[in-house]
Amino acid sequence: MQNLALQITLILIGVLLACFAWVLSRSRTSVAIDQIAPKAYRLRSKLFWLVIVGGSLIAITTLYPWPHDAYASKVSRHIDVKARQWSWELSSQEVKVGEVIEFRVTSEDVNHGFGLYNESKQLLVQIQAMPGFTNKVRYHFEHPGKYEILCLEYCGVAHHGMVAEITVTPNILH
Ligand code: CUA
């Protein structure tokens, strides 16, 4: 998908450059366009507004809902997360299916990386754990199971041992 988008972009850039080159090669003298070609001038005005309105509509419909804050207003509760060499301290390790959890992540020593994984070892969300800062990341738990938190930033000799578990249990209301 990304390769296709890149190829289309490159082709369109090429077409645009060719248009510019063609116009440049034919523009020895400057003449006001609305005098020599009133039809083309009107067409250009229409195209201008078409691009503005069409571009805005495409941007709004494809960027909505804003993925980075999709759950901001739906947070069920938060879990405090403290990282340290070499373990995680969580204020809760039990979650019910359907809950939107806001993880408030900080570190007591060096930088760590908070990475939440599901049972298939897929990375779901991640954020930096930094001393002196509390970084927030939200996740909507839709499936029961054992989730894992792994450290994503090399933080010393036992970095690989920074693992914590979150148990997600079915919610009878869902
Ligand atoms: Cu903590 Cu790597």
mmCIF file of N, CA, C and O in Angstrom, residues 31-121:
data_model
loop_
_atom_site.group_PDB
_atom_site.id
_atom_site.type_symbol
_atom_site.label_atom_id
_atom_site.label_comp_id
_atom_site.label_asym_id
_atom_site.label_seq_id
_atom_site.Cartn_x
_atom_site.Cartn_y
_atom_site.Cartn_z
ATOM 1 N N VAL A 31 1.999 38.081 -20.283
ATOM 2 C CA VAL A 31 0.729 38.690 -20.669
ATOM 3 C C VAL A 31 -0.307 38.255 -19.636
ATOM 4 O O VAL A 31 -0.289 37.120 -19.178
ATOM 5 N N ALA A 32 -1.197 39.169 -19.245
ATOM 6 C CA ALA A 32 -2.228 38.810 -18.266
ATOM 7 C C ALA A 32 -3.164 37.769 -18.871
ATOM 8 O O ALA A 32 -3.708 37.972 -19.959
ATOM 9 N N ILE A 33 -3.359 36.658 -18.146
ATOM 10 C CA ILE A 33 -4.099 35.538 -18.716
ATOM 11 C C ILE A 33 -5.580 35.871 -18.916
ATOM 12 O O ILE A 33 -6.226 35.369 -19.838
ATOM 13 N N ASP A 34 -6.143 36.720 -18.033
ATOM 14 C CA ASP A 34 -7.574 36.995 -18.177
ATOM 15 C C ASP A 34 -7.881 37.819 -19.431
ATOM 16 O O ASP A 34 -9.033 37.931 -19.838
ATOM 17 N N GLN A 35 -6.846 38.392 -20.058
ATOM 18 C CA GLN A 35 -7.080 39.146 -21.294
ATOM 19 C C GLN A 35 -6.948 38.266 -22.538
ATOM 20 O O GLN A 35 -7.749 38.355 -23.461
ATOM 21 N N ILE A 36 -5.939 37.382 -22.538
ATOM 22 C CA ILE A 36 -5.760 36.565 -23.740
ATOM 23 C C ILE A 36 -6.624 35.315 -23.724
ATOM 24 O O ILE A 36 -6.977 34.786 -24.765
ATOM 25 N N ALA A 37 -6.975 34.830 -22.552
ATOM 26 C CA ALA A 37 -7.759 33.595 -22.512
ATOM 27 C C ALA A 37 -8.765 33.664 -21.363
ATOM 28 O O ALA A 37 -8.593 33.007 -20.347
ATOM 29 N N PRO A 38 -9.825 34.451 -21.520
ATOM 30 C CA PRO A 38 -10.800 34.601 -20.428
ATOM 31 C C PRO A 38 -11.447 33.274 -20.032
ATOM 32 O O PRO A 38 -11.718 33.045 -18.865
ATOM 33 N N LYS A 39 -11.650 32.392 -21.014
ATOM 34 C CA LYS A 39 -12.265 31.092 -20.703
ATOM 35 C C LYS A 39 -11.362 30.278 -19.782
ATOM 36 O O LYS A 39 -11.808 29.707 -18.784
ATOM 37 N N ALA A 40 -10.084 30.223 -20.160
ATOM 38 C CA ALA A 40 -9.118 29.469 -19.364
ATOM 39 C C ALA A 40 -9.001 30.073 -17.971
ATOM 40 O O ALA A 40 -8.861 29.359 -16.976
ATOM 41 N N TYR A 41 -9.085 31.398 -17.898
ATOM 42 C CA TYR A 41 -8.981 32.084 -16.610
ATOM 43 C C TYR A 41 -10.147 31.685 -15.704
ATOM 44 O O TYR A 41 -9.966 31.387 -14.521
ATOM 45 N N ARG A 42 -11.365 31.667 -16.306
ATOM 46 C CA ARG A 42 -12.538 31.277 -15.500
ATOM 47 C C ARG A 42 -12.429 29.822 -15.062
ATOM 48 O O ARG A 42 -12.752 29.477 -13.936
ATOM 49 N N LEU A 43 -11.950 28.972 -15.982
ATOM 50 C CA LEU A 43 -11.783 27.556 -15.660
ATOM 51 C C LEU A 43 -10.788 27.386 -14.503
ATOM 52 O O LEU A 43 -11.000 26.599 -13.574
ATOM 53 N N ARG A 44 -9.741 28.194 -14.564
ATOM 54 C CA ARG A 44 -8.727 28.099 -13.514
ATOM 55 C C ARG A 44 -9.317 28.502 -12.160
ATOM 56 O O ARG A 44 -9.029 27.883 -11.140
ATOM 57 N N SER A 45 -10.148 29.549 -12.167
ATOM 58 C CA SER A 45 -10.777 29.971 -10.913
ATOM 59 C C SER A 45 -11.643 28.857 -10.345
ATOM 60 O O SER A 45 -11.630 28.588 -9.139
ATOM 61 N N LYS A 46 -12.417 28.192 -11.246
ATOM 62 C CA LYS A 46 -13.268 27.086 -10.778
ATOM 63 C C LYS A 46 -12.419 25.950 -10.223
ATOM 64 O O LYS A 46 -12.713 25.381 -9.181
ATOM 65 N N LEU A 47 -11.336 25.618 -10.961
ATOM 66 C CA LEU A 47 -10.461 24.524 -10.520
ATOM 67 C C LEU A 47 -9.855 24.835 -9.155
ATOM 68 O O LEU A 47 -9.725 23.957 -8.306
ATOM 69 N N PHE A 48 -9.509 26.099 -8.968
ATOM 70 C CA PHE A 48 -8.918 26.510 -7.692
ATOM 71 C C PHE A 48 -9.854 26.160 -6.533
ATOM 72 O O PHE A 48 -9.457 25.526 -5.556
ATOM 73 N N TRP A 49 -11.129 26.549 -6.678
ATOM 74 C CA TRP A 49 -12.084 26.290 -5.586
ATOM 75 C C TRP A 49 -12.411 24.805 -5.462
ATOM 76 O O TRP A 49 -12.624 24.298 -4.367
ATOM 77 N N LEU A 50 -12.400 24.107 -6.616
ATOM 78 C CA LEU A 50 -12.628 22.657 -6.589
ATOM 79 C C LEU A 50 -11.532 21.961 -5.764
ATOM 80 O O LEU A 50 -11.802 21.086 -4.936
ATOM 81 N N VAL A 51 -10.293 22.398 -5.992
ATOM 82 C CA VAL A 51 -9.165 21.796 -5.273
ATOM 83 C C VAL A 51 -9.249 22.125 -3.784
ATOM 84 O O VAL A 51 -9.051 21.270 -2.914
ATOM 85 N N ILE A 52 -9.595 23.392 -3.470
ATOM 86 C CA ILE A 52 -9.686 23.790 -2.056
ATOM 87 C C ILE A 52 -10.780 22.999 -1.340
ATOM 88 O O ILE A 52 -10.552 22.385 -0.289
ATOM 89 N N VAL A 53 -11.992 22.981 -1.919
ATOM 90 C CA VAL A 53 -13.126 22.307 -1.275
ATOM 91 C C VAL A 53 -12.910 20.790 -1.284
ATOM 92 O O VAL A 53 -13.046 20.122 -0.253
ATOM 93 N N GLY A 54 -12.538 20.239 -2.455
ATOM 94 C CA GLY A 54 -12.325 18.799 -2.563
ATOM 95 C C GLY A 54 -11.205 18.338 -1.655
ATOM 96 O O GLY A 54 -11.330 17.332 -0.961
ATOM 97 N N GLY A 55 -10.098 19.080 -1.639
ATOM 98 C CA GLY A 55 -8.959 18.713 -0.793
ATOM 99 C C GLY A 55 -9.324 18.737 0.678
ATOM 100 O O GLY A 55 -8.952 17.835 1.440
ATOM 101 N N SER A 56 -10.096 19.754 1.087
ATOM 102 C CA SER A 56 -10.510 19.836 2.494
ATOM 103 C C SER A 56 -11.389 18.650 2.855
ATOM 104 O O SER A 56 -11.210 18.027 3.912
ATOM 105 N N LEU A 57 -12.340 18.317 1.968
ATOM 106 C CA LEU A 57 -13.243 17.191 2.239
ATOM 107 C C LEU A 57 -12.464 15.877 2.345
ATOM 108 O O LEU A 57 -12.694 15.090 3.268
ATOM 109 N N ILE A 58 -11.532 15.667 1.416
ATOM 110 C CA ILE A 58 -10.742 14.431 1.445
ATOM 111 C C ILE A 58 -9.919 14.365 2.731
ATOM 112 O O ILE A 58 -9.862 13.339 3.405
ATOM 113 N N ALA A 59 -9.308 15.500 3.111
ATOM 114 C CA ALA A 59 -8.483 15.516 4.319
ATOM 115 C C ALA A 59 -9.322 15.203 5.554
ATOM 116 O O ALA A 59 -8.947 14.371 6.388
ATOM 117 N N ILE A 60 -10.501 15.842 5.647
ATOM 118 C CA ILE A 60 -11.335 15.658 6.844
ATOM 119 C C ILE A 60 -11.854 14.224 6.931
ATOM 120 O O ILE A 60 -11.778 13.581 7.980
ATOM 121 N N THR A 61 -12.359 13.684 5.799
ATOM 122 C CA THR A 61 -12.960 12.345 5.865
ATOM 123 C C THR A 61 -11.913 11.246 6.061
ATOM 124 O O THR A 61 -12.197 10.238 6.687
ATOM 125 N N THR A 62 -10.699 11.437 5.542
ATOM 126 C CA THR A 62 -9.710 10.360 5.688
ATOM 127 C C THR A 62 -8.925 10.466 6.992
ATOM 128 O O THR A 62 -8.353 9.481 7.437
ATOM 129 N N LEU A 63 -8.869 11.650 7.594
ATOM 130 C CA LEU A 63 -8.111 11.787 8.844
ATOM 131 C C LEU A 63 -8.984 11.576 10.076
ATOM 132 O O LEU A 63 -8.490 11.456 11.179
ATOM 133 N N TYR A 64 -10.306 11.527 9.887
ATOM 134 C CA TYR A 64 -11.208 11.377 11.012
ATOM 135 C C TYR A 64 -11.627 9.925 11.143
ATOM 136 O O TYR A 64 -11.923 9.307 10.127
ATOM 137 N N PRO A 65 -11.648 9.300 12.319
ATOM 138 C CA PRO A 65 -11.363 9.924 13.606
ATOM 139 C C PRO A 65 -9.861 10.027 13.836
ATOM 140 O O PRO A 65 -9.109 9.155 13.455
ATOM 141 N N TRP A 66 -9.446 11.100 14.483
ATOM 142 C CA TRP A 66 -8.026 11.310 14.757
ATOM 143 C C TRP A 66 -7.511 10.139 15.578
ATOM 144 O O TRP A 66 -7.926 9.935 16.712
ATOM 145 N N PRO A 67 -6.627 9.313 15.024
ATOM 146 C CA PRO A 67 -6.243 8.071 15.699
ATOM 147 C C PRO A 67 -5.500 8.271 17.011
ATOM 148 O O PRO A 67 -5.623 7.465 17.913
ATOM 149 N N HIS A 68 -4.749 9.356 17.127
ATOM 150 C CA HIS A 68 -3.934 9.508 18.327
ATOM 151 C C HIS A 68 -4.754 9.823 19.568
ATOM 152 O O HIS A 68 -4.278 9.674 20.669
ATOM 153 N N ASP A 69 -6.001 10.264 19.410
ATOM 154 C CA ASP A 69 -6.778 10.604 20.598
ATOM 155 C C ASP A 69 -8.186 10.033 20.523
ATOM 156 O O ASP A 69 -9.111 10.599 21.068
ATOM 157 N N ALA A 70 -8.311 8.867 19.852
ATOM 158 C CA ALA A 70 -9.636 8.309 19.604
ATOM 159 C C ALA A 70 -10.366 7.970 20.902
ATOM 160 O O ALA A 70 -11.590 7.986 20.941
ATOM 161 N N TYR A 71 -9.608 7.664 21.977
ATOM 162 C CA TYR A 71 -10.254 7.201 23.203
ATOM 163 C C TYR A 71 -10.182 8.227 24.326
ATOM 164 O O TYR A 71 -10.486 7.902 25.470
ATOM 165 N N ALA A 72 -9.784 9.446 24.005
ATOM 166 C CA ALA A 72 -9.560 10.451 25.047
ATOM 167 C C ALA A 72 -10.790 10.622 25.936
ATOM 168 O O ALA A 72 -10.670 10.740 27.148
ATOM 169 N N SER A 73 -11.981 10.613 25.333
ATOM 170 C CA SER A 73 -13.186 10.897 26.123
ATOM 171 C C SER A 73 -13.815 9.612 26.663
ATOM 172 O O SER A 73 -14.855 9.666 27.295
ATOM 173 N N LYS A 74 -13.194 8.451 26.378
ATOM 174 C CA LYS A 74 -13.823 7.184 26.772
ATOM 175 C C LYS A 74 -13.009 6.421 27.817
ATOM 176 O O LYS A 74 -13.217 5.229 28.014
ATOM 177 N N VAL A 75 -12.078 7.108 28.468
ATOM 178 C CA VAL A 75 -11.207 6.426 29.423
ATOM 179 C C VAL A 75 -12.028 5.918 30.609
ATOM 180 O O VAL A 75 -12.766 6.674 31.236
ATOM 181 N N SER A 76 -11.925 4.601 30.916
ATOM 182 C CA SER A 76 -12.640 4.009 32.040
ATOM 183 C C SER A 76 -11.921 4.316 33.347
ATOM 184 O O SER A 76 -12.530 4.668 34.346
ATOM 185 N N ARG A 77 -10.609 4.132 33.346
ATOM 186 C CA ARG A 77 -9.798 4.412 34.538
ATOM 187 C C ARG A 77 -8.330 4.409 34.121
ATOM 188 O O ARG A 77 -8.028 4.099 32.966
ATOM 189 N N HIS A 78 -7.463 4.779 35.053
ATOM 190 C CA HIS A 78 -6.057 4.802 34.688
ATOM 191 C C HIS A 78 -5.262 3.812 35.531
ATOM 192 O O HIS A 78 -5.700 3.404 36.616
ATOM 193 N N ILE A 79 -4.146 3.402 34.995
ATOM 194 C CA ILE A 79 -3.203 2.542 35.721
ATOM 195 C C ILE A 79 -1.868 3.274 35.746
ATOM 196 O O ILE A 79 -1.359 3.685 34.698
ATOM 197 N N ASP A 80 -1.337 3.459 36.962
ATOM 198 C CA ASP A 80 -0.014 4.084 37.090
ATOM 199 C C ASP A 80 1.067 3.046 36.814
ATOM 200 O O ASP A 80 0.992 1.927 37.327
ATOM 201 N N VAL A 81 2.033 3.437 36.040
ATOM 202 C CA VAL A 81 3.125 2.518 35.684
ATOM 203 C C VAL A 81 4.456 3.173 36.048
ATOM 204 O O VAL A 81 4.742 4.281 35.594
ATOM 205 N N LYS A 82 5.227 2.480 36.904
ATOM 206 C CA LYS A 82 6.572 2.964 37.232
ATOM 207 C C LYS A 82 7.586 1.982 36.680
ATOM 208 O O LYS A 82 7.518 0.784 36.968
ATOM 209 N N ALA A 83 8.509 2.500 35.915
ATOM 210 C CA ALA A 83 9.578 1.652 35.382
ATOM 211 C C ALA A 83 10.824 1.870 36.221
ATOM 212 O O ALA A 83 11.071 2.972 36.712
ATOM 213 N N ARG A 84 11.563 0.792 36.420
ATOM 214 C CA ARG A 84 12.862 0.931 37.083
ATOM 215 C C ARG A 84 13.740 -0.226 36.639
ATOM 216 O O ARG A 84 13.244 -1.222 36.112
ATOM 217 N N GLN A 85 15.045 -0.068 36.843
ATOM 218 C CA GLN A 85 15.965 -1.159 36.521
ATOM 219 C C GLN A 85 15.794 -2.268 37.560
ATOM 220 O O GLN A 85 16.151 -2.044 38.725
ATOM 221 N N TRP A 86 15.201 -3.420 37.263
ATOM 222 C CA TRP A 86 14.689 -3.822 35.960
ATOM 223 C C TRP A 86 13.339 -4.483 36.152
ATOM 224 O O TRP A 86 13.216 -5.698 36.082
ATOM 225 N N SER A 87 12.362 -3.648 36.427
ATOM 226 C CA SER A 87 11.016 -4.187 36.622
ATOM 227 C C SER A 87 9.975 -3.100 36.372
ATOM 228 O O SER A 87 10.314 -1.915 36.242
ATOM 229 N N TRP A 88 8.717 -3.521 36.301
ATOM 230 C CA TRP A 88 7.594 -2.606 36.156
ATOM 231 C C TRP A 88 6.756 -2.671 37.432
ATOM 232 O O TRP A 88 6.511 -3.757 37.946
ATOM 233 N N GLU A 89 6.297 -1.523 37.899
ATOM 234 C CA GLU A 89 5.352 -1.507 39.016
ATOM 235 C C GLU A 89 4.050 -0.917 38.500
ATOM 236 O O GLU A 89 4.018 0.221 38.033
ATOM 237 N N LEU A 90 2.980 -1.719 38.573
ATOM 238 C CA LEU A 90 1.676 -1.279 38.062
ATOM 239 C C LEU A 90 0.691 -1.136 39.215
ATOM 240 O O LEU A 90 0.667 -1.991 40.111
ATOM 241 N N SER A 91 -0.121 -0.086 39.183
ATOM 242 C CA SER A 91 -1.101 0.088 40.263
ATOM 243 C C SER A 91 -2.229 -0.930 40.151
ATOM 244 O O SER A 91 -2.973 -1.142 41.095
ATOM 245 N N SER A 92 -2.355 -1.570 38.991
ATOM 246 C CA SER A 92 -3.340 -2.639 38.828
ATOM 247 C C SER A 92 -2.903 -3.520 37.667
ATOM 248 O O SER A 92 -2.343 -3.029 36.693
ATOM 249 N N GLN A 93 -3.140 -4.829 37.802
ATOM 250 C CA GLN A 93 -2.783 -5.743 36.705
ATOM 251 C C GLN A 93 -4.002 -6.510 36.216
ATOM 252 O O GLN A 93 -3.875 -7.501 35.512
ATOM 253 N N GLU A 94 -5.190 -6.032 36.632
ATOM 254 C CA GLU A 94 -6.444 -6.682 36.233
ATOM 255 C C GLU A 94 -7.266 -5.690 35.426
ATOM 256 O O GLU A 94 -7.476 -4.555 35.853
ATOM 257 N N VAL A 95 -7.711 -6.144 34.259
ATOM 258 C CA VAL A 95 -8.536 -5.294 33.393
ATOM 259 C C VAL A 95 -9.734 -6.107 32.930
ATOM 260 O O VAL A 95 -9.642 -7.325 32.760
ATOM 261 N N LYS A 96 -10.879 -5.441 32.764
ATOM 262 C CA LYS A 96 -12.066 -6.117 32.226
ATOM 263 C C LYS A 96 -12.196 -5.782 30.736
ATOM 264 O O LYS A 96 -11.881 -4.672 30.302
ATOM 265 N N VAL A 97 -12.676 -6.762 29.965
ATOM 266 C CA VAL A 97 -12.895 -6.517 28.533
ATOM 267 C C VAL A 97 -13.841 -5.328 28.372
ATOM 268 O O VAL A 97 -14.838 -5.217 29.077
ATOM 269 N N GLY A 98 -13.509 -4.454 27.462
ATOM 270 C CA GLY A 98 -14.349 -3.283 27.199
ATOM 271 C C GLY A 98 -13.803 -2.014 27.833
ATOM 272 O O GLY A 98 -14.192 -0.914 27.471
ATOM 273 N N GLU A 99 -12.887 -2.167 28.796
ATOM 274 C CA GLU A 99 -12.347 -0.983 29.456
ATOM 275 C C GLU A 99 -11.333 -0.259 28.561
ATOM 276 O O GLU A 99 -10.573 -0.900 27.831
ATOM 277 N N VAL A 100 -11.365 1.061 28.651
ATOM 278 C CA VAL A 100 -10.324 1.875 28.021
ATOM 279 C C VAL A 100 -9.406 2.331 29.145
ATOM 280 O O VAL A 100 -9.818 3.055 30.042
ATOM 281 N N ILE A 101 -8.184 1.840 29.113
ATOM 282 C CA ILE A 101 -7.238 2.128 30.197
ATOM 283 C C ILE A 101 -6.263 3.209 29.744
ATOM 284 O O ILE A 101 -5.707 3.159 28.645
ATOM 285 N N GLU A 102 -6.092 4.201 30.608
ATOM 286 C CA GLU A 102 -5.042 5.190 30.372
ATOM 287 C C GLU A 102 -3.847 4.807 31.242
ATOM 288 O O GLU A 102 -3.950 4.813 32.467
ATOM 289 N N PHE A 103 -2.745 4.452 30.600
ATOM 290 C CA PHE A 103 -1.516 4.129 31.317
ATOM 291 C C PHE A 103 -0.751 5.436 31.530
ATOM 292 O O PHE A 103 -0.499 6.174 30.574
ATOM 293 N N ARG A 104 -0.414 5.720 32.798
ATOM 294 C CA ARG A 104 0.380 6.921 33.113
ATOM 295 C C ARG A 104 1.773 6.437 33.499
ATOM 296 O O ARG A 104 1.980 5.895 34.573
ATOM 297 N N VAL A 105 2.687 6.651 32.578
ATOM 298 C CA VAL A 105 3.972 5.948 32.621
ATOM 299 C C VAL A 105 5.102 6.895 33.004
ATOM 300 O O VAL A 105 5.270 7.962 32.407
ATOM 301 N N THR A 106 5.870 6.470 34.006
ATOM 302 C CA THR A 106 7.050 7.250 34.375
ATOM 303 C C THR A 106 8.196 6.290 34.722
ATOM 304 O O THR A 106 8.019 5.080 34.692
ATOM 305 N N SER A 107 9.336 6.853 35.021
ATOM 306 C CA SER A 107 10.486 6.024 35.367
ATOM 307 C C SER A 107 11.154 6.572 36.626
ATOM 308 O O SER A 107 11.123 7.779 36.880
ATOM 309 N N GLU A 108 11.729 5.666 37.412
ATOM 310 C CA GLU A 108 12.409 6.098 38.643
ATOM 311 C C GLU A 108 13.904 6.264 38.438
ATOM 312 O O GLU A 108 14.593 6.770 39.318
ATOM 313 N N ASP A 109 14.421 5.814 37.299
ATOM 314 C CA ASP A 109 15.871 5.941 37.110
ATOM 315 C C ASP A 109 16.212 6.425 35.696
ATOM 316 O O ASP A 109 16.306 7.618 35.462
ATOM 317 N N VAL A 110 16.338 5.506 34.763
ATOM 318 C CA VAL A 110 16.758 5.888 33.405
ATOM 319 C C VAL A 110 15.558 5.772 32.460
ATOM 320 O O VAL A 110 14.472 5.405 32.871
ATOM 321 N N ASN A 111 15.772 6.093 31.196
ATOM 322 C CA ASN A 111 14.708 5.932 30.207
ATOM 323 C C ASN A 111 14.437 4.449 29.944
ATOM 324 O O ASN A 111 15.373 3.660 29.775
ATOM 325 N N HIS A 112 13.151 4.116 29.917
ATOM 326 C CA HIS A 112 12.713 2.779 29.508
ATOM 327 C C HIS A 112 11.659 2.961 28.416
ATOM 328 O O HIS A 112 11.211 4.074 28.156
ATOM 329 N N GLY A 113 11.290 1.848 27.794
ATOM 330 C CA GLY A 113 10.231 1.914 26.783
ATOM 331 C C GLY A 113 9.074 1.024 27.185
ATOM 332 O O GLY A 113 9.246 -0.182 27.367
ATOM 333 N N PHE A 114 7.886 1.621 27.351
ATOM 334 C CA PHE A 114 6.695 0.859 27.727
ATOM 335 C C PHE A 114 6.042 0.315 26.457
ATOM 336 O O PHE A 114 5.611 1.080 25.586
ATOM 337 N N GLY A 115 6.009 -1.019 26.323
ATOM 338 C CA GLY A 115 5.370 -1.625 25.150
ATOM 339 C C GLY A 115 4.339 -2.638 25.592
ATOM 340 O O GLY A 115 4.646 -3.552 26.347
ATOM 341 N N LEU A 116 3.093 -2.478 25.153
ATOM 342 C CA LEU A 116 2.013 -3.400 25.518
ATOM 343 C C LEU A 116 1.804 -4.398 24.380
ATOM 344 O O LEU A 116 1.609 -3.992 23.227
ATOM 345 N N TYR A 117 1.859 -5.688 24.725
ATOM 346 C CA TYR A 117 1.726 -6.749 23.710
ATOM 347 C C TYR A 117 0.535 -7.641 24.029
ATOM 348 O O TYR A 117 0.226 -7.868 25.203
ATOM 349 N N ASN A 118 -0.087 -8.186 22.982
ATOM 350 C CA ASN A 118 -1.142 -9.176 23.207
ATOM 351 C C ASN A 118 -0.534 -10.580 23.190
ATOM 352 O O ASN A 118 0.683 -10.740 23.092
ATOM 353 N N GLU A 119 -1.410 -11.597 23.270
ATOM 354 C CA GLU A 119 -0.906 -12.982 23.371
ATOM 355 C C GLU A 119 -0.178 -13.430 22.112
ATOM 356 O O GLU A 119 0.632 -14.349 22.147
ATOM 357 N N SER A 120 -0.466 -12.805 20.967
ATOM 358 C CA SER A 120 0.220 -13.154 19.718
ATOM 359 C C SER A 120 1.523 -12.380 19.560
ATOM 360 O O SER A 120 2.095 -12.343 18.474
ATOM 361 N N LYS A 121 1.944 -11.731 20.642
ATOM 362 C CA LYS A 121 3.176 -10.934 20.638
ATOM 363 C C LYS A 121 3.118 -9.767 19.650
ATOM 364 O O LYS A 121 4.142 -9.358 19.092
#
